[in-house]
Structure formats: C-alpha cells, structure tokens
mmCIF file of C-alpha atoms in Angstrom:
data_model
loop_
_atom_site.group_PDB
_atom_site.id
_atom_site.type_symbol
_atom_site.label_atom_id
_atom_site.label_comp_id
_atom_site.label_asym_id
_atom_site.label_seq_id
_atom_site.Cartn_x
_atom_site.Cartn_y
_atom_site.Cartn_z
ATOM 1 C CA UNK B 108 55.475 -147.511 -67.631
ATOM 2 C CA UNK B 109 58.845 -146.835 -67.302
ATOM 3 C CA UNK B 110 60.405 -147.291 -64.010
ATOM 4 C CA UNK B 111 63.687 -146.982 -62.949
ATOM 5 C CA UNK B 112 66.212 -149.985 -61.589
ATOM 6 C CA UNK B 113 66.344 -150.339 -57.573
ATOM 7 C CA UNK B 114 68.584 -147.679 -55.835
ATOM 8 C CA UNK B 115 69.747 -146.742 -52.264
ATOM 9 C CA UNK B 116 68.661 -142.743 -51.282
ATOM 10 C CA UNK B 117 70.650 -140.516 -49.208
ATOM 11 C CA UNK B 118 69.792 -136.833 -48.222
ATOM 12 C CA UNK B 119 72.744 -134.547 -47.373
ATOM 13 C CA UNK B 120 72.748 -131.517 -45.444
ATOM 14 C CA UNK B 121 76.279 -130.732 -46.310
ATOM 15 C CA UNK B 122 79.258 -131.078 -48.342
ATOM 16 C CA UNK B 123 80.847 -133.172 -45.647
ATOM 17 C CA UNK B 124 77.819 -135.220 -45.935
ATOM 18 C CA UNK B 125 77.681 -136.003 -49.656
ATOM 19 C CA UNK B 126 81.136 -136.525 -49.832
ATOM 20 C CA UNK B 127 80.501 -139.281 -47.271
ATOM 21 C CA UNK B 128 77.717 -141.137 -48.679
ATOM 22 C CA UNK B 129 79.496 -140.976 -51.982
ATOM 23 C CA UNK B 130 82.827 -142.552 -50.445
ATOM 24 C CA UNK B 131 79.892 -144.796 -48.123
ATOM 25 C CA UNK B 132 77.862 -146.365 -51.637
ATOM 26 C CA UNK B 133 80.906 -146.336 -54.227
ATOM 27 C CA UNK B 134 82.038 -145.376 -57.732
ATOM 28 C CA UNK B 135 78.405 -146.022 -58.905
ATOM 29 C CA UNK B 136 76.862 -143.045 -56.939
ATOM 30 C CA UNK B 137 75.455 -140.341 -58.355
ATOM 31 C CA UNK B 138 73.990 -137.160 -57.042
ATOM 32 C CA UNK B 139 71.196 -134.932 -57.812
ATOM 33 C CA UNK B 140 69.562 -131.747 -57.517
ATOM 34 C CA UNK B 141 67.264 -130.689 -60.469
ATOM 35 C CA UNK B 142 67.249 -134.055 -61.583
ATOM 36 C CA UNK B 143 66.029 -132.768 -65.060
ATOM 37 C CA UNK B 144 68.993 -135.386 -67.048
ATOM 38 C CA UNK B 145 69.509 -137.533 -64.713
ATOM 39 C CA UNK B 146 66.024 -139.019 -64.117
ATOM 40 C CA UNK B 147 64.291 -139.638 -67.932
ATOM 41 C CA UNK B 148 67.951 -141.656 -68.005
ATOM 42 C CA UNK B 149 67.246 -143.286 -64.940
ATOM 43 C CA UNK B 150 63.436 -143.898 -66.111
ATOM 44 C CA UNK B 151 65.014 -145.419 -69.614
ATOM 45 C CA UNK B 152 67.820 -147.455 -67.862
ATOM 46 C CA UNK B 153 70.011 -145.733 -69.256
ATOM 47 C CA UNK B 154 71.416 -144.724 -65.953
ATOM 48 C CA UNK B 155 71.862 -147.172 -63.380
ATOM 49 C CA UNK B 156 73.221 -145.746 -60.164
ATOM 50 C CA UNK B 157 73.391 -147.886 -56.951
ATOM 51 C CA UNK B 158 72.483 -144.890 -54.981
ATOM 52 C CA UNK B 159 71.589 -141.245 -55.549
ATOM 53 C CA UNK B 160 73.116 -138.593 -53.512
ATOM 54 C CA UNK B 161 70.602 -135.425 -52.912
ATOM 55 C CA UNK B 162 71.863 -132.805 -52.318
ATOM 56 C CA UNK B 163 69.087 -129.936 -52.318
ATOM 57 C CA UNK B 164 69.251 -128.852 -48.847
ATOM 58 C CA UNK B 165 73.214 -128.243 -48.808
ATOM 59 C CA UNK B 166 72.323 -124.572 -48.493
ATOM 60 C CA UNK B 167 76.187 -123.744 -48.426
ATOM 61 C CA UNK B 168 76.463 -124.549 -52.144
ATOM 62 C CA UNK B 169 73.739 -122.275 -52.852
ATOM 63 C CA UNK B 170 75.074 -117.995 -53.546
ATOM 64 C CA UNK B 171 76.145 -115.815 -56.043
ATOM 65 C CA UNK B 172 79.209 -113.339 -54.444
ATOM 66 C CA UNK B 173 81.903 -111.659 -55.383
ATOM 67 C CA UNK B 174 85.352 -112.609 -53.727
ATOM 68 C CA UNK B 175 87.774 -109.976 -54.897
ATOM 69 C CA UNK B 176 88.501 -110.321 -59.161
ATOM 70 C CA UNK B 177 86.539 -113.313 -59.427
ATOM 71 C CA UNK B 178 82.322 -113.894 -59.509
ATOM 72 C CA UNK B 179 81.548 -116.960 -57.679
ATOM 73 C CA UNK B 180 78.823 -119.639 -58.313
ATOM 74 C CA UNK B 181 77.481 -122.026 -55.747
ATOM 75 C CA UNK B 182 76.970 -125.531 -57.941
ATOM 76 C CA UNK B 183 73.136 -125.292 -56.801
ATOM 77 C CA UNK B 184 72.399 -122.217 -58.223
ATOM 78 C CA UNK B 185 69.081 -122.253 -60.105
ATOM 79 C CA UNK B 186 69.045 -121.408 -63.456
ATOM 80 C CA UNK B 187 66.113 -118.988 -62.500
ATOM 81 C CA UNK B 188 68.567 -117.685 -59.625
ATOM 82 C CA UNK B 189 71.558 -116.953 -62.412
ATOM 83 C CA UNK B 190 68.644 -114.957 -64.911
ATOM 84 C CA UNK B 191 67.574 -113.131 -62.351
ATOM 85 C CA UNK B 192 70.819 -111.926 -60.357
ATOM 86 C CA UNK B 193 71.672 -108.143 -61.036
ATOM 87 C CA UNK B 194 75.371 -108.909 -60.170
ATOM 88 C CA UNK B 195 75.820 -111.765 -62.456
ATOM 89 C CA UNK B 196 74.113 -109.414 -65.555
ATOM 90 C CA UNK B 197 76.077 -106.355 -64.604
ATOM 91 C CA UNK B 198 79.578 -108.666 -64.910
ATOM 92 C CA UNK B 199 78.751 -111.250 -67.801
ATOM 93 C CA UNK B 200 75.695 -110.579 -69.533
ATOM 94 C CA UNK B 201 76.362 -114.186 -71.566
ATOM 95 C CA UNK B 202 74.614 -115.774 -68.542
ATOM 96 C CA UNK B 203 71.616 -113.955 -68.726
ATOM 97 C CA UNK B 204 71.380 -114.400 -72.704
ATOM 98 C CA UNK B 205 71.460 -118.530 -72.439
ATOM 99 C CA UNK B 206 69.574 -118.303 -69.506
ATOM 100 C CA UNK B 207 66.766 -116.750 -71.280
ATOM 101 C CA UNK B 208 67.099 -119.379 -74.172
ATOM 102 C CA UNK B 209 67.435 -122.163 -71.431
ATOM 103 C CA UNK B 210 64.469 -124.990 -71.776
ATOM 104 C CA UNK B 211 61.481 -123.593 -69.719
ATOM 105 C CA UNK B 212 60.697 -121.986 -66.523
ATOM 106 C CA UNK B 213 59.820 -125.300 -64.724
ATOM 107 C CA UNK B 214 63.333 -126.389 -65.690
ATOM 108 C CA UNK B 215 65.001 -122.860 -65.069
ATOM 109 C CA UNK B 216 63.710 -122.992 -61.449
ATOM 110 C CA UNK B 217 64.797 -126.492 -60.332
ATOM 111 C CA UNK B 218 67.557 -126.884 -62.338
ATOM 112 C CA UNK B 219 71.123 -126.478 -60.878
ATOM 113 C CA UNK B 220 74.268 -124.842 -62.916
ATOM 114 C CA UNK B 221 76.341 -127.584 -61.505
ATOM 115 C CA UNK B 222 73.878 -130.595 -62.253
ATOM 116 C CA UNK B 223 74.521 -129.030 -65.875
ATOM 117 C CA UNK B 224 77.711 -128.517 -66.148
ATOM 118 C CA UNK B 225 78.242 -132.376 -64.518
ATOM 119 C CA UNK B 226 75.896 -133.667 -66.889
ATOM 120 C CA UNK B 227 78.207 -132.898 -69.551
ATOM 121 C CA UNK B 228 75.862 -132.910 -72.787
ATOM 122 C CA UNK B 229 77.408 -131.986 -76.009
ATOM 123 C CA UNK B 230 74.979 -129.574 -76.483
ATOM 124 C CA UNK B 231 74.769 -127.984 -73.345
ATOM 125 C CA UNK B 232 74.108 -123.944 -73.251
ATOM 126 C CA UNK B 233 76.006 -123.145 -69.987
ATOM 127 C CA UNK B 234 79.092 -125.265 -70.927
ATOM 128 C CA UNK B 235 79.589 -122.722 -73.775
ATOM 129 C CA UNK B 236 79.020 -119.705 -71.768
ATOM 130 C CA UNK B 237 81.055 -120.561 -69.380
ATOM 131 C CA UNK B 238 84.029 -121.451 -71.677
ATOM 132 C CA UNK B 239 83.482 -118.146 -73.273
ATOM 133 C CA UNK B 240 84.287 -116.294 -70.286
ATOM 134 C CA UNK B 241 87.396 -118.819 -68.901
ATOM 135 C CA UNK B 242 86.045 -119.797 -65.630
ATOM 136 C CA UNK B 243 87.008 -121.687 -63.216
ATOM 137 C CA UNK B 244 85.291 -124.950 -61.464
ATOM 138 C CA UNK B 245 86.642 -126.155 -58.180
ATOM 139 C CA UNK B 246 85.966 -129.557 -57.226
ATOM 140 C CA UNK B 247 86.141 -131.191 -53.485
ATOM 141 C CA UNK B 248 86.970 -134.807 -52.691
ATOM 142 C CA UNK B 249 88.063 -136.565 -49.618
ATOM 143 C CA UNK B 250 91.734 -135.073 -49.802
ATOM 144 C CA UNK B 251 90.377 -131.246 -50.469
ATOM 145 C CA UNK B 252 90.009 -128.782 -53.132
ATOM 146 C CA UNK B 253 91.045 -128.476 -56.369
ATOM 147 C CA UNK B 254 90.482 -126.229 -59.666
ATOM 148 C CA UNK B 255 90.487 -127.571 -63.053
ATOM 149 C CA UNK B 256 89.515 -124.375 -65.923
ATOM 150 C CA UNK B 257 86.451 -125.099 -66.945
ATOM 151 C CA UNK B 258 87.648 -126.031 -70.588
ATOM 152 C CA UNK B 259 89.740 -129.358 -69.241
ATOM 153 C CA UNK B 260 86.460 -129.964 -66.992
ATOM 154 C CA UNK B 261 84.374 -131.930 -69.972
ATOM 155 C CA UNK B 262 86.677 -134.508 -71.284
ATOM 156 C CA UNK B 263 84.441 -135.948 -73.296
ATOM 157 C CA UNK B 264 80.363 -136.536 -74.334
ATOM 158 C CA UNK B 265 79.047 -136.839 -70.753
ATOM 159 C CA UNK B 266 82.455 -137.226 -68.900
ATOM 160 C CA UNK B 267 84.252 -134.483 -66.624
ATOM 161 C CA UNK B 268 87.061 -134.058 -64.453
ATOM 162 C CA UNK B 269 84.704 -134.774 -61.184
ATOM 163 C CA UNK B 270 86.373 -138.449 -59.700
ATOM 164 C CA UNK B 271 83.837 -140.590 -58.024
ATOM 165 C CA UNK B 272 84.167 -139.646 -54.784
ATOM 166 C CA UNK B 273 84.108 -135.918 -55.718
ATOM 167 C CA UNK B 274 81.768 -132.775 -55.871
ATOM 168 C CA UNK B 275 82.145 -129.633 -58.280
ATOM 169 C CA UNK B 276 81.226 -127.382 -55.457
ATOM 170 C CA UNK B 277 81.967 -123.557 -57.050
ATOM 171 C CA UNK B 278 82.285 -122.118 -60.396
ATOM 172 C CA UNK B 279 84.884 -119.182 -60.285
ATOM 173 C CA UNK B 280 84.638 -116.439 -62.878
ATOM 174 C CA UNK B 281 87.729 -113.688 -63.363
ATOM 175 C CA UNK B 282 86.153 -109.889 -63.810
ATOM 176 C CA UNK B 283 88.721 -107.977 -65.361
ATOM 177 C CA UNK B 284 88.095 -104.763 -66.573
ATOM 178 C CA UNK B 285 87.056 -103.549 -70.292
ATOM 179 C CA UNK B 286 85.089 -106.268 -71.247
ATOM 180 C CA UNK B 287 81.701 -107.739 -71.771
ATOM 181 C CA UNK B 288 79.945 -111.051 -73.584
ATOM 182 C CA UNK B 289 77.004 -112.479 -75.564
ATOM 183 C CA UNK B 290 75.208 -115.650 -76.102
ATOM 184 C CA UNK B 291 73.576 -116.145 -79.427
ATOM 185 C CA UNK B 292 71.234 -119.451 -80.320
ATOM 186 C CA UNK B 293 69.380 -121.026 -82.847
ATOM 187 C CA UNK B 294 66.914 -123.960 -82.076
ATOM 188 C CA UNK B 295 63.836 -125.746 -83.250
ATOM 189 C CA UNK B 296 61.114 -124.653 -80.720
ATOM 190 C CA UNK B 297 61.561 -122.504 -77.890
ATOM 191 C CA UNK B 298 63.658 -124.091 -75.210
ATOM 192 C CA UNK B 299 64.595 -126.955 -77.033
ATOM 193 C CA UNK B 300 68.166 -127.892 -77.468
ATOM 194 C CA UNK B 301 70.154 -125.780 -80.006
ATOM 195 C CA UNK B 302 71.057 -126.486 -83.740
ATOM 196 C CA UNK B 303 74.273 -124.784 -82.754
ATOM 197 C CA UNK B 304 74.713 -121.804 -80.408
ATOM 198 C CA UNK B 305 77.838 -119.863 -79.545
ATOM 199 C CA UNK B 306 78.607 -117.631 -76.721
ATOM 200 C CA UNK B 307 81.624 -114.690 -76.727
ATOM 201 C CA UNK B 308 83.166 -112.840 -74.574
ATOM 202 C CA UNK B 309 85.420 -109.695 -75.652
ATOM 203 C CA UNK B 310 88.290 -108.049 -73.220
ATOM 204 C CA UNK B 311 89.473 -104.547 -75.073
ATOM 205 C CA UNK B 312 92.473 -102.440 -74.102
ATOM 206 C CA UNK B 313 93.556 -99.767 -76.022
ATOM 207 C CA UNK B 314 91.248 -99.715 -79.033
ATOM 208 C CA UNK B 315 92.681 -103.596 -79.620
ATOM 209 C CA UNK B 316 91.173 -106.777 -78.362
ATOM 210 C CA UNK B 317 93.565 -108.156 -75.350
ATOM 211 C CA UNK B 318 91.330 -111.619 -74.642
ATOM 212 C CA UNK B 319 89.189 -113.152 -75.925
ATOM 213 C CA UNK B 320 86.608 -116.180 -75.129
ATOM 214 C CA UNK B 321 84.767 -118.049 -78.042
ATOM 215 C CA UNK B 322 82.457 -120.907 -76.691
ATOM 216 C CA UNK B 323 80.280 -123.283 -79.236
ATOM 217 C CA UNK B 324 77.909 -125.978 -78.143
ATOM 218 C CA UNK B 325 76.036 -128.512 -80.345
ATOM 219 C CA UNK B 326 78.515 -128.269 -82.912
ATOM 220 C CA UNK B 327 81.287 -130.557 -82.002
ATOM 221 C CA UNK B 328 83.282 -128.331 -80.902
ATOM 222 C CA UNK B 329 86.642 -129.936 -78.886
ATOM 223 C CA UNK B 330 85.707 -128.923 -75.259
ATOM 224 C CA UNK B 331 83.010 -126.291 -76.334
ATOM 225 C CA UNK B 332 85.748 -123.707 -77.513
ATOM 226 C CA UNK B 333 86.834 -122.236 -80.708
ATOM 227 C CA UNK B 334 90.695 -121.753 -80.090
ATOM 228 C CA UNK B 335 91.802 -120.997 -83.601
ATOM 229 C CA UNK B 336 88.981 -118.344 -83.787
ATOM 230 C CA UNK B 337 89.975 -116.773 -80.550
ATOM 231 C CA UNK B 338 94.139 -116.416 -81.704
ATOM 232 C CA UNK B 339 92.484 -115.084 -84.569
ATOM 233 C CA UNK B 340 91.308 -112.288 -82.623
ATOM 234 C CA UNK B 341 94.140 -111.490 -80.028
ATOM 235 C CA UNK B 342 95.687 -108.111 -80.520
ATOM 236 C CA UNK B 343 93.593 -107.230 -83.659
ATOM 237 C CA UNK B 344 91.366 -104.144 -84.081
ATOM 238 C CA UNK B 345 87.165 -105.009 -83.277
ATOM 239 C CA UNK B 346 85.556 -104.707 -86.781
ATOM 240 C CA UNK B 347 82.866 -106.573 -88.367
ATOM 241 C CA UNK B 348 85.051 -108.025 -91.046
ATOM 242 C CA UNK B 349 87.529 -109.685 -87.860
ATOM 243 C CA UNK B 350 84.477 -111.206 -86.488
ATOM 244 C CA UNK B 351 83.267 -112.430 -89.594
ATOM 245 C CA UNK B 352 86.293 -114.030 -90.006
ATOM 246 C CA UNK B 353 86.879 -115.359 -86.989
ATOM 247 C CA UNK B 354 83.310 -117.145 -87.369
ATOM 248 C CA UNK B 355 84.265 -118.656 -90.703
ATOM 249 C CA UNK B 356 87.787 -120.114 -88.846
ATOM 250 C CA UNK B 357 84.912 -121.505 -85.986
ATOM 251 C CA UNK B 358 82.866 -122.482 -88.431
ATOM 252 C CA UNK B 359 85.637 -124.566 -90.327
ATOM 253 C CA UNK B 360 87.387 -126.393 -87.029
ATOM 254 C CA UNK B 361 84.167 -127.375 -85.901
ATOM 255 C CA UNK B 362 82.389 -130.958 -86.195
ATOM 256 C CA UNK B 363 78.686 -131.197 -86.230
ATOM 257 C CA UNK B 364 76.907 -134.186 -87.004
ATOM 258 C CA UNK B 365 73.733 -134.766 -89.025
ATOM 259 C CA UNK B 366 70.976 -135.753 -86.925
ATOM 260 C CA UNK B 367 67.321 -134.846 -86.445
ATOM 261 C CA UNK B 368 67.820 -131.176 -85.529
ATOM 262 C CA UNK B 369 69.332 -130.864 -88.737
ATOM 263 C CA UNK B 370 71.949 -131.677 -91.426
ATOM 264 C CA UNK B 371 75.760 -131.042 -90.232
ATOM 265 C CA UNK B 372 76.642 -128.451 -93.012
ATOM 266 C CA UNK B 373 73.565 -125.894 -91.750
ATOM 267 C CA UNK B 374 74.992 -126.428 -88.084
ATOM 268 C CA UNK B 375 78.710 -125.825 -89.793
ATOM 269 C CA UNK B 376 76.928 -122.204 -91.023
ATOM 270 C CA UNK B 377 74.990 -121.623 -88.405
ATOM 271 C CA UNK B 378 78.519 -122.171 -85.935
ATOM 272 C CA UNK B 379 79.614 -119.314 -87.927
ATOM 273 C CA UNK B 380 77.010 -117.057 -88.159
ATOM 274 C CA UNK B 381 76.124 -117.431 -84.202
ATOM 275 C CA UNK B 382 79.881 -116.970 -83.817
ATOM 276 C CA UNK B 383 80.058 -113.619 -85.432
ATOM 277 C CA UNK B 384 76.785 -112.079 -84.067
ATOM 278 C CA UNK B 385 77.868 -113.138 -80.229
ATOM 279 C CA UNK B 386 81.017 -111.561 -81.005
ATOM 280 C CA UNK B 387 79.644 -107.917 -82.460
ATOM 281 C CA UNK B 388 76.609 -107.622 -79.702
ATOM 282 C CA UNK B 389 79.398 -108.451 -76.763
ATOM 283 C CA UNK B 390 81.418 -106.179 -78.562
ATOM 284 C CA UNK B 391 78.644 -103.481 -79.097
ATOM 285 C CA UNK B 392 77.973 -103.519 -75.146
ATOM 286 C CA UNK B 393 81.502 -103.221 -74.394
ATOM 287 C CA UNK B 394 81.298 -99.843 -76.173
ATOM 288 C CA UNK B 395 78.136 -98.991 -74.601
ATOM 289 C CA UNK B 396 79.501 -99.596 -71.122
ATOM 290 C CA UNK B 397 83.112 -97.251 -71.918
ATOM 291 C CA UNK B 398 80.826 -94.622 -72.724
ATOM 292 C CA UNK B 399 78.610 -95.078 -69.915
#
C-alpha cells in the first residue's frame, strides 16, 4: 500500500486564508484542489509537503468573465467548466480543442486550470495553449499582486514563478480582434499524455499575419513556445507553404527526448506536423469567422 508521509491539513475559505496558512506552515506548503498530480506524488513520496493547503471552497477564485480586452480565468476553474463555457469557445477555441483531448472526464471535472498550470509538467496541454494565445497569470502574496506572462511563469520542469508564500489566483487572456486558435495532439491512448502536441493562435490584419502564438508541449520546447517559428510568421502572407515552414523551424529548435511514448526523432516530426495543422485549422476559422 502506498501511503503518503504525515502532513498538517488546512481548509481555506478565501484567498486571505490560504495565503495565511501558507505564510502560518512555511516554504514546504503546498496547496490543492483537483489533487490529480499532486497526490500519486504524495502516495510515492515523491512529494513531501509539511502541510497541504485546500483550497476548494475559495469560491472567489472560481469564474470565467470578461473585464474589458482581456478573458479572465479564476485558478479553480474546472477543466469541465473551461470545455463547456460558450464565452471561452467563442474567444479562443484552443481551450476547447485541449480540453477535449484532456485525460478523462473524472479528471476534467475535478481538475483545476491553475493546479495545472502550477504543476508545471513538461508535457502539460494547457501550458501550451495558453502560451499560444500570450496570457497573462497574476499571482498574490503577502505584499499584493503581481503579473508575470505566462511564458516566464514555468521556469523550468515542475518550477514556476509562484514564491512560497504565493497563489496564482487569475489567468488573464488579451481578445484582440481578427484572430482565432487551434490545438492539435497526438498521444498513445485517449487521454493519455501527448507524444507531442502544439497549440496556435493566428492574429490577421490586412490579408498579413500581425501576431502570432506558437505553443508546443512534450517536446522540449524552452517554456512551451516556438519563438523562431512565430518571427517566422510575423508580417508574412497565411499560406500552407508559411505554415509548413514555420513547423519545420519548430520542429528543428525543439528538444524531445526518447522515452517510452516514443523515440525523440518521431516527437521532432510530429512537433512539426502538429505545428503546421494547429496553424492552418486556427487559420481556416479565422476566415470562417471574417466571413461570418
């Protein structure tokens, strides 16, 4: 039986709460929602917090809203929550693709986009969707808020920007107009983890592509993003031969490892492949939605 080391328990009922059982029990504090991660490593010692910090009934962290240019995410938003939200699939219609493509529903309905995001696994869906589309995480400690972009929030396999002591409370995502996204996967068995999987997000103005958002995952790709890929695109017409190409510069600036999923050059190709087809569907709907 596995069973996990002795902790201390606290339930908040707010943010002021957790934030003051985290400062109460220490740098070795963690919190939990979903517990879907953070658990099984708890259960294999691999995690050995001093006390968890629940935070399921902080109902304030909990809505989907818009707040003038930007969509905002509570951090306890349920996966389900995000699938199922007409205003999040009207705006970025990435969300809804990995959501779909996101383990199963047991997981999709406990689950929390923040526990997630926190978690920080290198082959975490959201983490590229979100990237794609340049949001925004803001993060409370004891002195206030802050924002950090989403792409300097992982800093490395299971690390973030979140100081003990702190809480990623919101995810903040700009709407701007002309635009639209895709999230395109590959895995072993349904809801598994992906081989590779990329997510893209396209901005147009003028026939030309003004932004652009490229996000990988499982692929080793430097803070889930494909920068070269997205310069690549900046100001150039939307064709399939530019996406193609942009997926083979993805594809070659990535760094996948060889494991039991599969060998690193397949996840190389598949970076690119993924990278090309989230590109033309994102830019197929933009089309569909000017016409509309």
């Amino acid at each position: 039986m596995q069973v996990p080391a002795q902790f201390e328990y606290e339930r908040a009922t707010s943010v002021e709460d957790a934030l003051a059982f985290l400062a109460r029990h220490g740098p070795e504090a963690r919190v939990v929602a979903g517990g879907h991660s953070l658990i099984p490593m708890m259960k294999l010692r691999l995690a050995q917090p001093d006390a968890l910090i629940d935070i399921n009934d902080v109902d304030e962290l909990s809505y989907i809203r818009i707040d003038g240019d930007h969509l905002c995410l509570g951090a306890l938003v349920r996966h389900a929550e995000l699938l199922d939200s007409a205003v999040v699939g009207e705006h970025f219609a990435v969300f809804h693709d990995a959501e779909r493509v996101i383990a199963d529903p047991i997981v999709r309905n406990r689950g929390t986009i923040g526990g997630s995001l926190c978690q920080a696994d290198p082959s975490e869906d959201l983490s590229a969707a979100f990237a794609a589309v340049h949001a925004l995480a803001v993060i409370r400690g004891p002195d206030g808020s802050r924002t950090v972009p989403i792409r300097e929030f992982h800093t490395g396999p299971y690390e973030t920007a979140v100081e003990p002591g702190e809480l990623l409370t919101e995810l903040r995502v700009p709407i701007r107009p002309g635009g639209s996204s895709a999230y395109e996967k590959v895995e072993r068995r349904v809801g598994d983890w992906p081989l590779a999987a990329a997510g893209a997000a396209l901005w147009l103005e003028d026939g030309r592509i003004a932004e652009v958002g490229i996000g990988l995952t499982a692929v080793g790709a430097a803070h889930f993003v494909a920068v070269e890929a997205e310069e690549h695109l900046r100001g150039a017409e939307p064709s399939e031969e530019a996406f193609a190409e942009a997926g083979r510069i993805a594809a070659e600036h990535c760094d996948p490892g060889s494991d039991q999923r599969g060998p690193a050059d397949y996840k190389r190709h598949l970076a690119g492949e993924l990278t090309a087809r989230a590109l033309s569907r994102a830019f197929e709907r933009a089309m569909g939605r000017s016409r509309t």
